[in-house]
Amino acid sequence: MSDTSVIPVALNVRNLFEDLLGRDVNVSPGDPMTAADLPTGVFAVYTDEMQQFYAVLGMQLALAANAGAALGLLPAGAAEDSIEEKTLFPNLAENVFELCNVLTSLLNREGSPHVKLYQVIYPGMELPNDVRAHLLALGKRLDLTVEVARYGKGKLSLSLA
């Protein structure tokens, strides 16, 4: 892992969400995801060109469902139903995969290893121990509360290896 890795700033996260979702997004410092968030969370694993673990992004189900619904131009009720059932419906999961893929742009910098999305882990899928450990560890990380206008909010945690 190169020393050139840099945690993205909250403003860049907000701008990317706003550009992608086409609506206002508020981002504020937040609490890290906890073990209680893991069973229903959505996690994106990023690797460098050597397939080495680079970062893990975690989103509470509420944020994933709301962002997925907003991206798909679906009503907020679609996200609410998904949250109530503690799962991410397939149409929302597709949109969240796209969001996770676009978020890769926040991790790529000139002179740094090329980072790409390796895997997205949805509620109900097994969360590998190394992913769990990185997400819950202290260190190079960014923890935010992200609120999508007219939808809802949830935690976003990004931890670099």
PDB file of C-alpha atoms in Angstrom:
ATOM      1  CA  MET A   1       0.000   0.000   0.000  1.00  0.00           C
ATOM      2  CA  SER A   2       1.436   3.315  -1.086  1.00  0.00           C
ATOM      3  CA  ASP A   3       1.689   6.360   1.143  1.00  0.00           C
ATOM      4  CA  THR A   4      -0.033   8.299  -1.616  1.00  0.00           C
ATOM      5  CA  SER A   5      -3.481   7.084  -0.528  1.00  0.00           C
ATOM      6  CA  VAL A   6      -5.584   9.942   0.766  1.00  0.00           C
ATOM      7  CA  ILE A   7      -8.981   9.852   2.417  1.00  0.00           C
ATOM      8  CA  PRO A   8     -11.444  11.855   0.286  1.00  0.00           C
ATOM      9  CA  VAL A   9     -12.831  15.003   1.859  1.00  0.00           C
ATOM     10  CA  ALA A  10     -16.515  15.223   2.756  1.00  0.00           C
ATOM     11  CA  LEU A  11     -17.129  17.943   0.135  1.00  0.00           C
ATOM     12  CA  ASN A  12     -15.951  15.628  -2.659  1.00  0.00           C
ATOM     13  CA  VAL A  13     -18.227  12.861  -1.382  1.00  0.00           C
ATOM     14  CA  ARG A  14     -21.175  15.256  -1.300  1.00  0.00           C
ATOM     15  CA  ASN A  15     -20.433  16.604  -4.784  1.00  0.00           C
ATOM     16  CA  LEU A  16     -20.179  13.107  -6.244  1.00  0.00           C
ATOM     17  CA  PHE A  17     -23.486  12.033  -4.657  1.00  0.00           C
ATOM     18  CA  GLU A  18     -25.196  15.245  -5.847  1.00  0.00           C
ATOM     19  CA  ASP A  19     -23.864  14.883  -9.391  1.00  0.00           C
ATOM     20  CA  LEU A  20     -24.859  11.241  -9.604  1.00  0.00           C
ATOM     21  CA  LEU A  21     -28.275  11.535  -7.943  1.00  0.00           C
ATOM     22  CA  GLY A  22     -29.209  14.905  -9.431  1.00  0.00           C
ATOM     23  CA  ARG A  23     -30.497  16.234  -6.128  1.00  0.00           C
ATOM     24  CA  ASP A  24     -29.319  17.993  -2.981  1.00  0.00           C
ATOM     25  CA  VAL A  25     -27.257  15.910  -0.594  1.00  0.00           C
ATOM     26  CA  ASN A  26     -26.143  16.960   2.882  1.00  0.00           C
ATOM     27  CA  VAL A  27     -23.002  15.430   4.309  1.00  0.00           C
ATOM     28  CA  SER A  28     -21.849  15.850   7.892  1.00  0.00           C
ATOM     29  CA  PRO A  29     -19.338  14.170  10.176  1.00  0.00           C
ATOM     30  CA  GLY A  30     -20.899  10.971  11.458  1.00  0.00           C
ATOM     31  CA  ASP A  31     -20.379   8.005  13.693  1.00  0.00           C
ATOM     32  CA  PRO A  32     -18.548   4.984  12.310  1.00  0.00           C
ATOM     33  CA  MET A  33     -20.573   1.968  11.326  1.00  0.00           C
ATOM     34  CA  THR A  34     -20.760  -0.517  14.187  1.00  0.00           C
ATOM     35  CA  ALA A  35     -21.082  -4.285  14.404  1.00  0.00           C
ATOM     36  CA  ALA A  36     -24.865  -3.768  14.740  1.00  0.00           C
ATOM     37  CA  ASP A  37     -24.942  -2.123  11.273  1.00  0.00           C
ATOM     38  CA  LEU A  38     -23.149  -5.006   9.547  1.00  0.00           C
ATOM     39  CA  PRO A  39     -25.928  -7.597   9.010  1.00  0.00           C
ATOM     40  CA  THR A  40     -27.995  -5.212   6.850  1.00  0.00           C
ATOM     41  CA  GLY A  41     -25.216  -2.990   5.492  1.00  0.00           C
ATOM     42  CA  VAL A  42     -23.896  -2.754   1.956  1.00  0.00           C
ATOM     43  CA  PHE A  43     -20.123  -2.979   1.515  1.00  0.00           C
ATOM     44  CA  ALA A  44     -17.877  -2.220  -1.422  1.00  0.00           C
ATOM     45  CA  VAL A  45     -14.380  -3.698  -1.523  1.00  0.00           C
ATOM     46  CA  TYR A  46     -11.759  -1.859  -3.569  1.00  0.00           C
ATOM     47  CA  THR A  47      -8.417  -3.275  -4.718  1.00  0.00           C
ATOM     48  CA  ASP A  48      -5.339  -1.951  -6.478  1.00  0.00           C
ATOM     49  CA  GLU A  49      -3.957  -3.267  -9.756  1.00  0.00           C
ATOM     50  CA  MET A  50      -2.203  -6.106  -7.876  1.00  0.00           C
ATOM     51  CA  GLN A  51      -5.573  -7.235  -6.449  1.00  0.00           C
ATOM     52  CA  GLN A  52      -4.399  -6.103  -3.013  1.00  0.00           C
ATOM     53  CA  PHE A  53      -7.030  -4.849  -0.617  1.00  0.00           C
ATOM     54  CA  TYR A  54      -7.113  -1.043  -0.813  1.00  0.00           C
ATOM     55  CA  ALA A  55     -10.295   0.163   0.904  1.00  0.00           C
ATOM     56  CA  VAL A  56     -13.737  -0.826   2.096  1.00  0.00           C
ATOM     57  CA  LEU A  57     -16.797   1.368   1.928  1.00  0.00           C
ATOM     58  CA  GLY A  58     -19.759   0.615   4.153  1.00  0.00           C
ATOM     59  CA  MET A  59     -23.248   2.076   3.902  1.00  0.00           C
ATOM     60  CA  GLN A  60     -26.104   1.555   6.299  1.00  0.00           C
ATOM     61  CA  LEU A  61     -29.089  -0.031   4.593  1.00  0.00           C
ATOM     62  CA  ALA A  62     -30.989   3.260   4.940  1.00  0.00           C
ATOM     63  CA  LEU A  63     -28.387   5.172   2.918  1.00  0.00           C
ATOM     64  CA  ALA A  64     -27.993   2.425   0.311  1.00  0.00           C
ATOM     65  CA  ALA A  65     -31.760   2.111  -0.210  1.00  0.00           C
ATOM     66  CA  ASN A  66     -32.354   5.868  -0.349  1.00  0.00           C
ATOM     67  CA  ALA A  67     -29.440   6.529  -2.703  1.00  0.00           C
ATOM     68  CA  GLY A  68     -30.444   3.550  -4.868  1.00  0.00           C
ATOM     69  CA  ALA A  69     -34.022   4.789  -5.108  1.00  0.00           C
ATOM     70  CA  ALA A  70     -32.917   8.360  -5.886  1.00  0.00           C
ATOM     71  CA  LEU A  71     -30.507   7.145  -8.575  1.00  0.00           C
ATOM     72  CA  GLY A  72     -33.268   5.063 -10.174  1.00  0.00           C
ATOM     73  CA  LEU A  73     -35.763   7.959  -9.953  1.00  0.00           C
ATOM     74  CA  LEU A  74     -37.978   5.729  -7.812  1.00  0.00           C
ATOM     75  CA  PRO A  75     -40.314   7.063  -5.118  1.00  0.00           C
ATOM     76  CA  ALA A  76     -39.005   7.291  -1.554  1.00  0.00           C
ATOM     77  CA  GLY A  77     -41.507   4.553  -0.670  1.00  0.00           C
ATOM     78  CA  ALA A  78     -39.397   2.033  -2.589  1.00  0.00           C
ATOM     79  CA  ALA A  79     -36.500   2.750  -0.243  1.00  0.00           C
ATOM     80  CA  GLU A  80     -38.763   2.686   2.827  1.00  0.00           C
ATOM     81  CA  ASP A  81     -40.117  -0.758   1.880  1.00  0.00           C
ATOM     82  CA  SER A  82     -36.588  -2.080   1.390  1.00  0.00           C
ATOM     83  CA  ILE A  83     -35.464  -0.705   4.769  1.00  0.00           C
ATOM     84  CA  GLU A  84     -38.541  -2.126   6.510  1.00  0.00           C
ATOM     85  CA  GLU A  85     -37.803  -5.591   5.084  1.00  0.00           C
ATOM     86  CA  LYS A  86     -34.099  -5.260   6.080  1.00  0.00           C
ATOM     87  CA  THR A  87     -32.917  -6.133   2.584  1.00  0.00           C
ATOM     88  CA  LEU A  88     -31.895  -4.294  -0.551  1.00  0.00           C
ATOM     89  CA  PHE A  89     -34.318  -5.032  -3.388  1.00  0.00           C
ATOM     90  CA  PRO A  90     -32.629  -6.084  -6.673  1.00  0.00           C
ATOM     91  CA  ASN A  91     -33.541  -2.872  -8.539  1.00  0.00           C
ATOM     92  CA  LEU A  92     -31.990  -0.792  -5.732  1.00  0.00           C
ATOM     93  CA  ALA A  93     -28.956  -3.111  -5.511  1.00  0.00           C
ATOM     94  CA  GLU A  94     -28.200  -2.520  -9.203  1.00  0.00           C
ATOM     95  CA  ASN A  95     -28.201   1.235  -8.625  1.00  0.00           C
ATOM     96  CA  VAL A  96     -26.061   0.913  -5.488  1.00  0.00           C
ATOM     97  CA  PHE A  97     -23.520  -1.169  -7.436  1.00  0.00           C
ATOM     98  CA  GLU A  98     -23.283   1.698  -9.933  1.00  0.00           C
ATOM     99  CA  LEU A  99     -22.890   4.212  -7.089  1.00  0.00           C
ATOM    100  CA  CYS A 100     -20.082   2.127  -5.539  1.00  0.00           C
ATOM    101  CA  ASN A 101     -18.388   1.904  -8.926  1.00  0.00           C
ATOM    102  CA  VAL A 102     -18.545   5.687  -9.446  1.00  0.00           C
ATOM    103  CA  LEU A 103     -17.233   6.261  -5.905  1.00  0.00           C
ATOM    104  CA  THR A 104     -13.990   4.635  -7.104  1.00  0.00           C
ATOM    105  CA  SER A 105     -13.163   8.021  -8.629  1.00  0.00           C
ATOM    106  CA  LEU A 106     -12.696   9.409  -5.105  1.00  0.00           C
ATOM    107  CA  LEU A 107      -9.925   6.868  -4.462  1.00  0.00           C
ATOM    108  CA  ASN A 108      -7.936   7.290  -7.681  1.00  0.00           C
ATOM    109  CA  ARG A 109      -5.242   9.956  -7.747  1.00  0.00           C
ATOM    110  CA  GLU A 110      -2.397  10.645 -10.119  1.00  0.00           C
ATOM    111  CA  GLY A 111       0.743   8.894  -8.938  1.00  0.00           C
ATOM    112  CA  SER A 112      -1.235   6.454  -6.777  1.00  0.00           C
ATOM    113  CA  PRO A 113      -2.094   2.837  -7.523  1.00  0.00           C
ATOM    114  CA  HIS A 114      -5.097   2.444  -9.810  1.00  0.00           C
ATOM    115  CA  VAL A 115      -8.023   1.427  -7.612  1.00  0.00           C
ATOM    116  CA  LYS A 116     -11.067  -0.473  -8.841  1.00  0.00           C
ATOM    117  CA  LEU A 117     -14.247  -1.904  -7.417  1.00  0.00           C
ATOM    118  CA  TYR A 118     -13.638  -5.560  -6.627  1.00  0.00           C
ATOM    119  CA  GLN A 119     -16.901  -6.653  -4.993  1.00  0.00           C
ATOM    120  CA  VAL A 120     -20.150  -5.364  -3.511  1.00  0.00           C
ATOM    121  CA  ILE A 121     -21.569  -7.306  -0.573  1.00  0.00           C
ATOM    122  CA  TYR A 122     -25.309  -6.934   0.016  1.00  0.00           C
ATOM    123  CA  PRO A 123     -27.478  -7.708   3.073  1.00  0.00           C
ATOM    124  CA  GLY A 124     -27.785 -11.455   3.530  1.00  0.00           C
ATOM    125  CA  MET A 125     -24.391 -12.190   1.949  1.00  0.00           C
ATOM    126  CA  GLU A 126     -21.517 -13.299   4.153  1.00  0.00           C
ATOM    127  CA  LEU A 127     -19.192 -10.476   5.127  1.00  0.00           C
ATOM    128  CA  PRO A 128     -15.575 -11.720   4.961  1.00  0.00           C
ATOM    129  CA  ASN A 129     -13.645 -11.316   8.228  1.00  0.00           C
ATOM    130  CA  ASP A 130     -10.954  -9.100   6.662  1.00  0.00           C
ATOM    131  CA  VAL A 131     -13.603  -6.728   5.295  1.00  0.00           C
ATOM    132  CA  ARG A 132     -15.344  -6.619   8.695  1.00  0.00           C
ATOM    133  CA  ALA A 133     -12.026  -5.973  10.462  1.00  0.00           C
ATOM    134  CA  HIS A 134     -11.030  -3.118   8.135  1.00  0.00           C
ATOM    135  CA  LEU A 135     -14.425  -1.484   8.359  1.00  0.00           C
ATOM    136  CA  LEU A 136     -14.470  -1.533  12.163  1.00  0.00           C
ATOM    137  CA  ALA A 137     -10.779  -0.603  12.622  1.00  0.00           C
ATOM    138  CA  LEU A 138      -9.422   2.770  13.587  1.00  0.00           C
ATOM    139  CA  GLY A 139      -6.982   4.378  11.188  1.00  0.00           C
ATOM    140  CA  LYS A 140      -7.267   6.031   7.786  1.00  0.00           C
ATOM    141  CA  ARG A 141     -11.019   6.470   7.557  1.00  0.00           C
ATOM    142  CA  LEU A 142     -13.894   8.828   6.852  1.00  0.00           C
ATOM    143  CA  ASP A 143     -17.227   8.520   8.678  1.00  0.00           C
ATOM    144  CA  LEU A 144     -20.152  10.588   7.446  1.00  0.00           C
ATOM    145  CA  THR A 145     -23.880  10.934   7.714  1.00  0.00           C
ATOM    146  CA  VAL A 146     -25.209  11.362   4.177  1.00  0.00           C
ATOM    147  CA  GLU A 147     -28.731  12.710   3.672  1.00  0.00           C
ATOM    148  CA  VAL A 148     -30.381  12.529   0.259  1.00  0.00           C
ATOM    149  CA  ALA A 149     -32.997  15.290  -0.124  1.00  0.00           C
ATOM    150  CA  ARG A 150     -36.605  14.004  -0.059  1.00  0.00           C
ATOM    151  CA  TYR A 151     -35.385  10.453   0.654  1.00  0.00           C
ATOM    152  CA  GLY A 152     -33.459   9.946   3.873  1.00  0.00           C
ATOM    153  CA  LYS A 153     -30.085   9.505   5.477  1.00  0.00           C
ATOM    154  CA  GLY A 154     -27.662   6.944   6.795  1.00  0.00           C
ATOM    155  CA  LYS A 155     -24.072   6.287   7.728  1.00  0.00           C
ATOM    156  CA  LEU A 156     -21.226   6.008   5.247  1.00  0.00           C
ATOM    157  CA  SER A 157     -17.861   4.678   6.451  1.00  0.00           C
ATOM    158  CA  LEU A 158     -14.773   4.483   4.267  1.00  0.00           C
ATOM    159  CA  SER A 159     -11.664   2.758   5.612  1.00  0.00           C
ATOM    160  CA  LEU A 160      -8.361   2.547   3.725  1.00  0.00           C
ATOM    161  CA  ALA A 161      -6.026  -0.393   4.231  1.00  0.00           C
TER     162      ALA A 161
END
